[in-house]
mmCIF file of C-alpha atoms and ligand atoms in Angstrom:
data_model
loop_
_atom_site.group_PDB
_atom_site.id
_atom_site.type_symbol
_atom_site.label_atom_id
_atom_site.label_comp_id
_atom_site.label_asym_id
_atom_site.label_seq_id
_atom_site.Cartn_x
_atom_site.Cartn_y
_atom_site.Cartn_z
ATOM 1 C CA UNK Z 1 157.203 115.158 182.059
ATOM 2 C CA UNK Z 2 154.019 113.306 183.020
ATOM 3 C CA UNK Z 3 153.260 110.363 180.815
ATOM 4 C CA UNK Z 4 149.911 108.595 180.976
ATOM 5 C CA UNK Z 5 150.377 104.924 181.773
ATOM 6 C CA UNK Z 6 149.395 102.238 179.291
ATOM 7 C CA UNK Z 7 148.507 98.674 180.233
ATOM 8 C CA UNK Z 8 148.112 96.136 177.454
ATOM 9 C CA UNK Z 9 146.712 92.618 177.390
ATOM 10 C CA UNK Z 10 148.690 90.383 175.043
ATOM 11 C CA UNK Z 11 146.507 87.306 174.807
ATOM 12 C CA UNK Z 12 148.878 85.525 172.423
ATOM 13 C CA UNK Z 13 147.186 82.434 170.923
ATOM 14 C CA UNK Z 14 144.690 82.070 173.770
ATOM 15 C CA UNK Z 15 140.920 82.398 174.274
ATOM 16 C CA UNK Z 16 138.039 81.515 171.988
ATOM 17 C CA UNK Z 17 135.674 84.171 170.687
ATOM 18 C CA UNK Z 18 133.182 83.270 173.394
ATOM 19 C CA UNK Z 19 135.783 83.527 176.181
ATOM 20 C CA UNK Z 20 137.089 86.785 174.765
ATOM 21 C CA UNK Z 21 133.594 88.300 174.688
ATOM 22 C CA UNK Z 22 133.071 87.297 178.303
ATOM 23 C CA UNK Z 23 136.428 88.834 179.275
ATOM 24 C CA UNK Z 24 135.476 92.075 177.557
ATOM 25 C CA UNK Z 25 132.167 92.347 179.412
ATOM 26 C CA UNK Z 26 133.810 91.536 182.758
ATOM 27 C CA UNK Z 27 136.704 93.964 182.340
ATOM 28 C CA UNK Z 28 134.428 96.746 181.164
ATOM 29 C CA UNK Z 29 132.203 96.292 184.188
ATOM 30 C CA UNK Z 30 135.101 96.177 186.654
ATOM 31 C CA UNK Z 31 137.121 99.041 185.200
ATOM 32 C CA UNK Z 32 134.348 101.635 185.230
ATOM 33 C CA UNK Z 33 136.684 104.536 184.665
ATOM 34 C CA UNK Z 34 139.877 105.104 182.776
ATOM 35 C CA UNK Z 35 142.811 104.456 185.091
ATOM 36 C CA UNK Z 36 145.287 104.264 182.247
ATOM 37 C CA UNK Z 37 145.189 103.674 178.518
ATOM 38 C CA UNK Z 38 144.162 100.046 178.153
ATOM 39 C CA UNK Z 39 144.808 98.125 174.953
ATOM 40 C CA UNK Z 40 143.722 94.556 174.174
ATOM 41 C CA UNK Z 41 145.632 92.419 171.673
ATOM 42 C CA UNK Z 42 143.448 89.447 170.603
ATOM 43 C CA UNK Z 43 144.175 87.012 167.769
ATOM 44 C CA UNK Z 44 143.587 88.547 164.334
ATOM 45 C CA UNK Z 45 140.585 86.372 163.644
ATOM 46 C CA UNK Z 46 138.215 88.125 166.018
ATOM 47 C CA UNK Z 47 139.650 91.568 166.716
ATOM 48 C CA UNK Z 48 136.929 93.262 164.703
ATOM 49 C CA UNK Z 49 134.185 91.098 166.222
ATOM 50 C CA UNK Z 50 135.291 92.307 169.638
ATOM 51 C CA UNK Z 51 135.525 95.910 168.466
ATOM 52 C CA UNK Z 52 131.961 95.692 167.134
ATOM 53 C CA UNK Z 53 130.745 94.024 170.304
ATOM 54 C CA UNK Z 54 132.386 96.499 172.660
ATOM 55 C CA UNK Z 55 130.195 99.458 173.494
ATOM 56 C CA UNK Z 56 132.357 101.167 176.121
ATOM 57 C CA UNK Z 57 135.108 103.672 175.590
ATOM 58 C CA UNK Z 58 137.745 102.382 177.995
ATOM 59 C CA UNK Z 59 139.396 99.797 175.791
ATOM 60 C CA UNK Z 60 141.471 100.154 172.645
ATOM 61 C CA UNK Z 61 142.362 97.303 170.312
ATOM 62 C CA UNK Z 62 145.451 96.096 168.543
ATOM 63 C CA UNK Z 63 146.942 93.216 166.568
ATOM 64 C CA UNK Z 64 149.789 91.016 167.772
ATOM 65 C CA UNK Z 65 151.749 91.251 164.537
ATOM 66 C CA UNK Z 66 151.729 92.504 160.954
ATOM 67 C CA UNK Z 67 153.628 91.699 157.781
ATOM 68 C CA UNK Z 68 156.903 93.434 156.960
ATOM 69 C CA UNK Z 69 155.729 94.264 153.457
ATOM 70 C CA UNK Z 70 152.944 96.352 152.027
ATOM 71 C CA UNK Z 71 150.980 93.669 150.139
ATOM 72 C CA UNK Z 72 151.472 90.689 147.877
ATOM 73 C CA UNK Z 73 151.857 86.920 147.659
ATOM 74 C CA UNK Z 74 152.455 86.063 151.317
ATOM 75 C CA UNK Z 75 149.980 83.361 152.217
ATOM 76 C CA UNK Z 76 148.792 83.577 155.801
ATOM 77 C CA UNK Z 77 150.154 87.049 156.460
ATOM 78 C CA UNK Z 78 148.192 90.182 157.382
ATOM 79 C CA UNK Z 79 149.362 93.625 156.302
ATOM 80 C CA UNK Z 80 149.485 96.868 158.219
ATOM 81 C CA UNK Z 81 147.241 98.388 155.557
ATOM 82 C CA UNK Z 82 144.631 95.679 156.146
ATOM 83 C CA UNK Z 83 144.733 96.266 159.901
ATOM 84 C CA UNK Z 84 144.332 100.011 159.424
ATOM 85 C CA UNK Z 85 141.483 99.458 156.962
ATOM 86 C CA UNK Z 86 139.323 97.850 159.660
ATOM 87 C CA UNK Z 87 140.056 100.528 162.249
ATOM 88 C CA UNK Z 88 142.639 98.740 164.391
ATOM 89 C CA UNK Z 89 144.803 101.226 166.319
ATOM 90 C CA UNK Z 90 147.792 99.365 167.740
ATOM 91 C CA UNK Z 91 150.157 96.629 166.605
ATOM 92 C CA UNK Z 92 152.804 94.683 168.538
ATOM 93 C CA UNK Z 93 156.052 94.470 166.604
ATOM 94 C CA UNK Z 94 159.100 92.366 167.399
ATOM 95 C CA UNK Z 95 157.717 90.291 170.256
ATOM 96 C CA UNK Z 96 160.360 87.824 171.442
ATOM 97 C CA UNK Z 97 158.135 84.875 170.529
ATOM 98 C CA UNK Z 98 158.087 86.138 166.928
ATOM 99 C CA UNK Z 99 161.849 86.526 167.051
ATOM 100 C CA UNK Z 100 162.390 83.049 168.527
ATOM 101 C CA UNK Z 101 159.779 80.908 166.770
ATOM 102 C CA UNK Z 102 159.348 82.763 163.491
ATOM 103 C CA UNK Z 103 162.909 83.898 162.900
ATOM 104 C CA UNK Z 104 162.197 87.617 162.934
ATOM 105 C CA UNK Z 105 165.412 89.585 162.717
ATOM 106 C CA UNK Z 106 166.095 93.185 163.646
ATOM 107 C CA UNK Z 107 165.967 93.971 159.918
ATOM 108 C CA UNK Z 108 162.502 92.409 159.448
ATOM 109 C CA UNK Z 109 161.322 94.255 162.542
ATOM 110 C CA UNK Z 110 162.718 97.501 161.124
ATOM 111 C CA UNK Z 111 160.617 96.949 158.004
ATOM 112 C CA UNK Z 112 157.519 96.152 160.068
ATOM 113 C CA UNK Z 113 157.891 99.369 162.036
ATOM 114 C CA UNK Z 114 158.195 101.371 158.828
ATOM 115 C CA UNK Z 115 155.132 99.868 157.213
ATOM 116 C CA UNK Z 116 153.090 100.162 160.428
ATOM 117 C CA UNK Z 117 153.768 103.865 160.917
ATOM 118 C CA UNK Z 118 153.168 104.463 157.221
ATOM 119 C CA UNK Z 119 149.605 103.232 157.761
ATOM 120 C CA UNK Z 120 149.263 105.214 160.979
ATOM 121 C CA UNK Z 121 149.143 102.246 163.293
ATOM 122 C CA UNK Z 122 150.606 102.761 166.752
ATOM 123 C CA UNK Z 123 153.400 100.211 167.157
ATOM 124 C CA UNK Z 124 154.348 98.600 170.443
ATOM 125 C CA UNK Z 125 157.974 97.761 169.720
ATOM 126 C CA UNK Z 126 159.340 94.938 171.883
ATOM 127 C CA UNK Z 127 162.952 94.524 172.879
ATOM 128 C CA UNK Z 128 164.776 92.581 175.579
ATOM 129 C CA UNK Z 129 167.674 90.250 176.186
ATOM 130 C CA UNK Z 130 167.813 86.461 176.635
ATOM 131 C CA UNK Z 131 169.111 84.955 179.879
ATOM 132 C CA UNK Z 132 172.621 84.136 178.642
ATOM 133 C CA UNK Z 133 173.131 87.770 177.659
ATOM 134 C CA UNK Z 134 171.966 89.001 181.080
ATOM 135 C CA UNK Z 135 174.275 86.454 182.738
ATOM 136 C CA UNK Z 136 177.180 87.976 180.825
ATOM 137 C CA UNK Z 137 176.126 91.476 181.912
ATOM 138 C CA UNK Z 138 175.697 92.518 178.275
ATOM 139 C CA UNK Z 139 171.980 93.350 178.343
ATOM 140 C CA UNK Z 140 172.385 97.041 177.568
ATOM 141 C CA UNK Z 141 174.562 96.422 174.506
ATOM 142 C CA UNK Z 142 172.093 93.801 173.314
ATOM 143 C CA UNK Z 143 169.046 96.031 173.672
ATOM 144 C CA UNK Z 144 170.910 98.967 172.146
ATOM 145 C CA UNK Z 145 171.594 96.880 169.059
ATOM 146 C CA UNK Z 146 167.882 96.043 168.802
ATOM 147 C CA UNK Z 147 167.070 99.747 169.047
ATOM 148 C CA UNK Z 148 169.719 100.775 166.525
ATOM 149 C CA UNK Z 149 168.915 98.125 163.946
ATOM 150 C CA UNK Z 150 165.124 98.432 164.081
ATOM 151 C CA UNK Z 151 163.730 101.443 165.861
ATOM 152 C CA UNK Z 152 166.275 104.130 165.089
ATOM 153 C CA UNK Z 153 165.513 103.959 161.400
ATOM 154 C CA UNK Z 154 162.306 105.871 162.152
ATOM 155 C CA UNK Z 155 162.278 109.635 161.736
ATOM 156 C CA UNK Z 156 161.475 111.864 164.727
ATOM 157 C CA UNK Z 157 157.926 112.311 163.413
ATOM 158 C CA UNK Z 158 157.498 108.547 162.993
ATOM 159 C CA UNK Z 159 158.820 107.535 166.400
ATOM 160 C CA UNK Z 160 156.512 109.919 168.223
ATOM 161 C CA UNK Z 161 153.683 107.351 167.916
ATOM 162 C CA UNK Z 162 155.703 104.348 169.062
ATOM 163 C CA UNK Z 163 155.447 102.705 172.464
ATOM 164 C CA UNK Z 164 158.424 100.615 173.552
ATOM 165 C CA UNK Z 165 158.023 97.428 175.593
ATOM 166 C CA UNK Z 166 161.090 96.164 177.439
ATOM 167 C CA UNK Z 167 160.514 92.450 177.876
ATOM 168 C CA UNK Z 168 163.493 90.458 179.128
ATOM 169 C CA UNK Z 169 163.139 87.055 177.462
ATOM 170 C CA UNK Z 170 163.989 85.253 180.707
ATOM 171 C CA UNK Z 171 160.969 86.858 182.374
ATOM 172 C CA UNK Z 172 158.347 86.125 179.706
ATOM 173 C CA UNK Z 173 155.978 83.400 180.856
ATOM 174 C CA UNK Z 174 158.474 82.111 183.416
ATOM 175 C CA UNK Z 175 157.006 83.536 186.606
ATOM 176 C CA UNK Z 176 160.338 85.285 187.231
ATOM 177 C CA UNK Z 177 159.850 89.014 186.787
ATOM 178 C CA UNK Z 178 162.594 91.602 186.558
ATOM 179 C CA UNK Z 179 163.009 93.365 189.883
ATOM 180 C CA UNK Z 180 161.903 97.007 189.937
ATOM 181 C CA UNK Z 181 165.615 97.906 190.072
ATOM 182 C CA UNK Z 182 166.425 95.857 186.962
ATOM 183 C CA UNK Z 183 163.422 97.281 185.112
ATOM 184 C CA UNK Z 184 164.205 100.885 186.047
ATOM 185 C CA UNK Z 185 167.855 100.487 185.090
ATOM 186 C CA UNK Z 186 167.009 99.250 181.606
ATOM 187 C CA UNK Z 187 164.112 101.665 181.070
ATOM 188 C CA UNK Z 188 166.267 104.615 181.991
ATOM 189 C CA UNK Z 189 169.019 103.313 179.701
ATOM 190 C CA UNK Z 190 166.523 103.021 176.815
ATOM 191 C CA UNK Z 191 165.161 106.504 177.480
ATOM 192 C CA UNK Z 192 168.703 107.858 177.509
ATOM 193 C CA UNK Z 193 169.395 106.269 174.124
ATOM 194 C CA UNK Z 194 166.167 107.723 172.725
ATOM 195 C CA UNK Z 195 167.282 111.112 173.999
ATOM 196 C CA UNK Z 196 170.666 110.781 172.297
ATOM 197 C CA UNK Z 197 169.087 109.839 168.999
ATOM 198 C CA UNK Z 198 165.932 112.013 169.024
ATOM 199 C CA UNK Z 199 166.345 114.643 171.734
ATOM 200 C CA UNK Z 200 164.777 115.390 175.079
ATOM 201 C CA UNK Z 201 161.275 116.210 173.955
ATOM 202 C CA UNK Z 202 160.707 112.831 172.301
ATOM 203 C CA UNK Z 203 162.508 110.857 175.017
ATOM 204 C CA UNK Z 204 160.425 112.537 177.685
ATOM 205 C CA UNK Z 205 157.189 111.750 175.923
ATOM 206 C CA UNK Z 206 157.712 108.177 174.674
ATOM 207 C CA UNK Z 207 156.173 105.427 176.793
ATOM 208 C CA UNK Z 208 158.275 102.461 177.842
ATOM 209 C CA UNK Z 209 156.280 99.486 179.137
ATOM 210 C CA UNK Z 210 157.619 96.584 181.148
ATOM 211 C CA UNK Z 211 156.651 93.028 180.181
ATOM 212 C CA UNK Z 212 157.544 89.642 181.659
ATOM 213 C CA UNK Z 213 155.631 87.851 184.421
ATOM 214 C CA UNK Z 214 153.911 91.058 185.498
ATOM 215 C CA UNK Z 215 151.112 90.084 187.911
ATOM 216 C CA UNK Z 216 148.691 91.721 190.356
ATOM 217 C CA UNK Z 217 151.184 91.273 193.198
ATOM 218 C CA UNK Z 218 154.207 92.846 191.515
ATOM 219 C CA UNK Z 219 152.645 95.389 189.121
ATOM 220 C CA UNK Z 220 152.404 98.299 191.569
ATOM 221 C CA UNK Z 221 156.078 98.284 192.524
ATOM 222 C CA UNK Z 222 157.246 97.880 188.947
ATOM 223 C CA UNK Z 223 154.893 100.610 187.667
ATOM 224 C CA UNK Z 224 156.111 102.945 190.423
ATOM 225 C CA UNK Z 225 159.567 103.138 188.799
ATOM 226 C CA UNK Z 226 160.001 106.583 187.239
ATOM 227 C CA UNK Z 227 160.784 105.295 183.746
ATOM 228 C CA UNK Z 228 158.191 102.504 183.659
ATOM 229 C CA UNK Z 229 155.040 103.725 181.945
ATOM 230 C CA UNK Z 230 152.864 100.631 182.278
ATOM 231 C CA UNK Z 231 153.006 97.021 181.194
ATOM 232 C CA UNK Z 232 152.533 94.483 178.434
ATOM 233 C CA UNK Z 233 150.813 91.611 180.177
ATOM 234 C CA UNK Z 234 150.665 88.056 178.854
ATOM 235 C CA UNK Z 235 149.577 85.228 181.166
ATOM 236 C CA UNK Z 236 148.026 87.448 183.830
ATOM 237 C CA UNK Z 237 145.908 89.252 181.239
ATOM 238 C CA UNK Z 238 143.838 86.168 180.478
ATOM 239 C CA UNK Z 239 141.835 86.383 183.683
ATOM 240 C CA UNK Z 240 139.674 89.511 183.731
ATOM 241 C CA UNK Z 241 140.003 90.185 187.457
ATOM 242 C CA UNK Z 242 143.797 89.800 187.495
ATOM 243 C CA UNK Z 243 144.113 92.102 184.521
ATOM 244 C CA UNK Z 244 141.894 94.729 186.115
ATOM 245 C CA UNK Z 245 144.017 94.616 189.279
ATOM 246 C CA UNK Z 246 147.089 95.302 187.138
ATOM 247 C CA UNK Z 247 145.352 98.235 185.415
ATOM 248 C CA UNK Z 248 144.415 99.622 188.845
ATOM 249 C CA UNK Z 249 148.058 99.305 189.919
ATOM 250 C CA UNK Z 250 148.955 101.672 187.080
ATOM 251 C CA UNK Z 251 146.674 104.307 188.596
ATOM 252 C CA UNK Z 252 148.306 104.318 192.037
HETATM 253 P P1 PGA U 1 153.927 87.154 180.381
HETATM 254 O O1 PGA U 1 154.116 87.648 178.847
HETATM 255 O O2 PGA U 1 153.217 88.290 181.104
HETATM 256 O O3 PGA U 1 153.106 85.919 180.294
HETATM 257 O O4 PGA U 1 155.293 86.936 180.933
HETATM 258 C C1 PGA U 1 154.401 88.976 178.523
HETATM 259 C C2 PGA U 1 154.515 89.101 177.024
HETATM 260 O O5 PGA U 1 155.005 88.169 176.384
HETATM 261 O O6 PGA U 1 154.110 90.116 176.432
#
């Protein structure tokens, strides 16, 4: 089944509004046509400024996080309902930095997925193992537990709008990417688990992105793997020309 590739820029806590606006203009000019679905994840504070500023139709926008609850007394948090109310399409859920630095558990991530799909956001659900788990050869069990405890609570109708991002923790921001063989092995494992839980139609349609030190010089070979449907790009997404090269690699 042919799946359209998706390449996403996860800016994390980088770029000022001025730099982001410049990036947007540069990427729009360089991209010219739609090579893949392209989603930009800026900081909350100026997502809507960028959406208002952007006049093209090549880029989609998302938030890097949302609260696990609907609404209430949670100072500093932003809800899925609030994101949806300003027209944001996508939301990253369960990024490893949220798990590591903000204590997000599989249970919290399960709740975030539920509330995001309830408000018709399109979640990018992140999973992936730390180095010590890979060194023990237990990466598949580890990722399966993340899937079971967070993602598999969704109904077949709810999961249809989810994109999965496999991001081995040891590859994020380290300059050490998974080899195409390692990526394909895990992506095909994840797709197999989706098939067991939801059936062939959903597993054939769901997109699984790779993330972790994806760069212009390794994107093409990683994206060529049959079960890799694009990438979630951190560091290399900050420079417009590098990011565009990665998007182009998805079109090869
Ligand atoms: P990186 O980050 O490309 O800088 O490794 C990827 C991510 O964290 O989404």
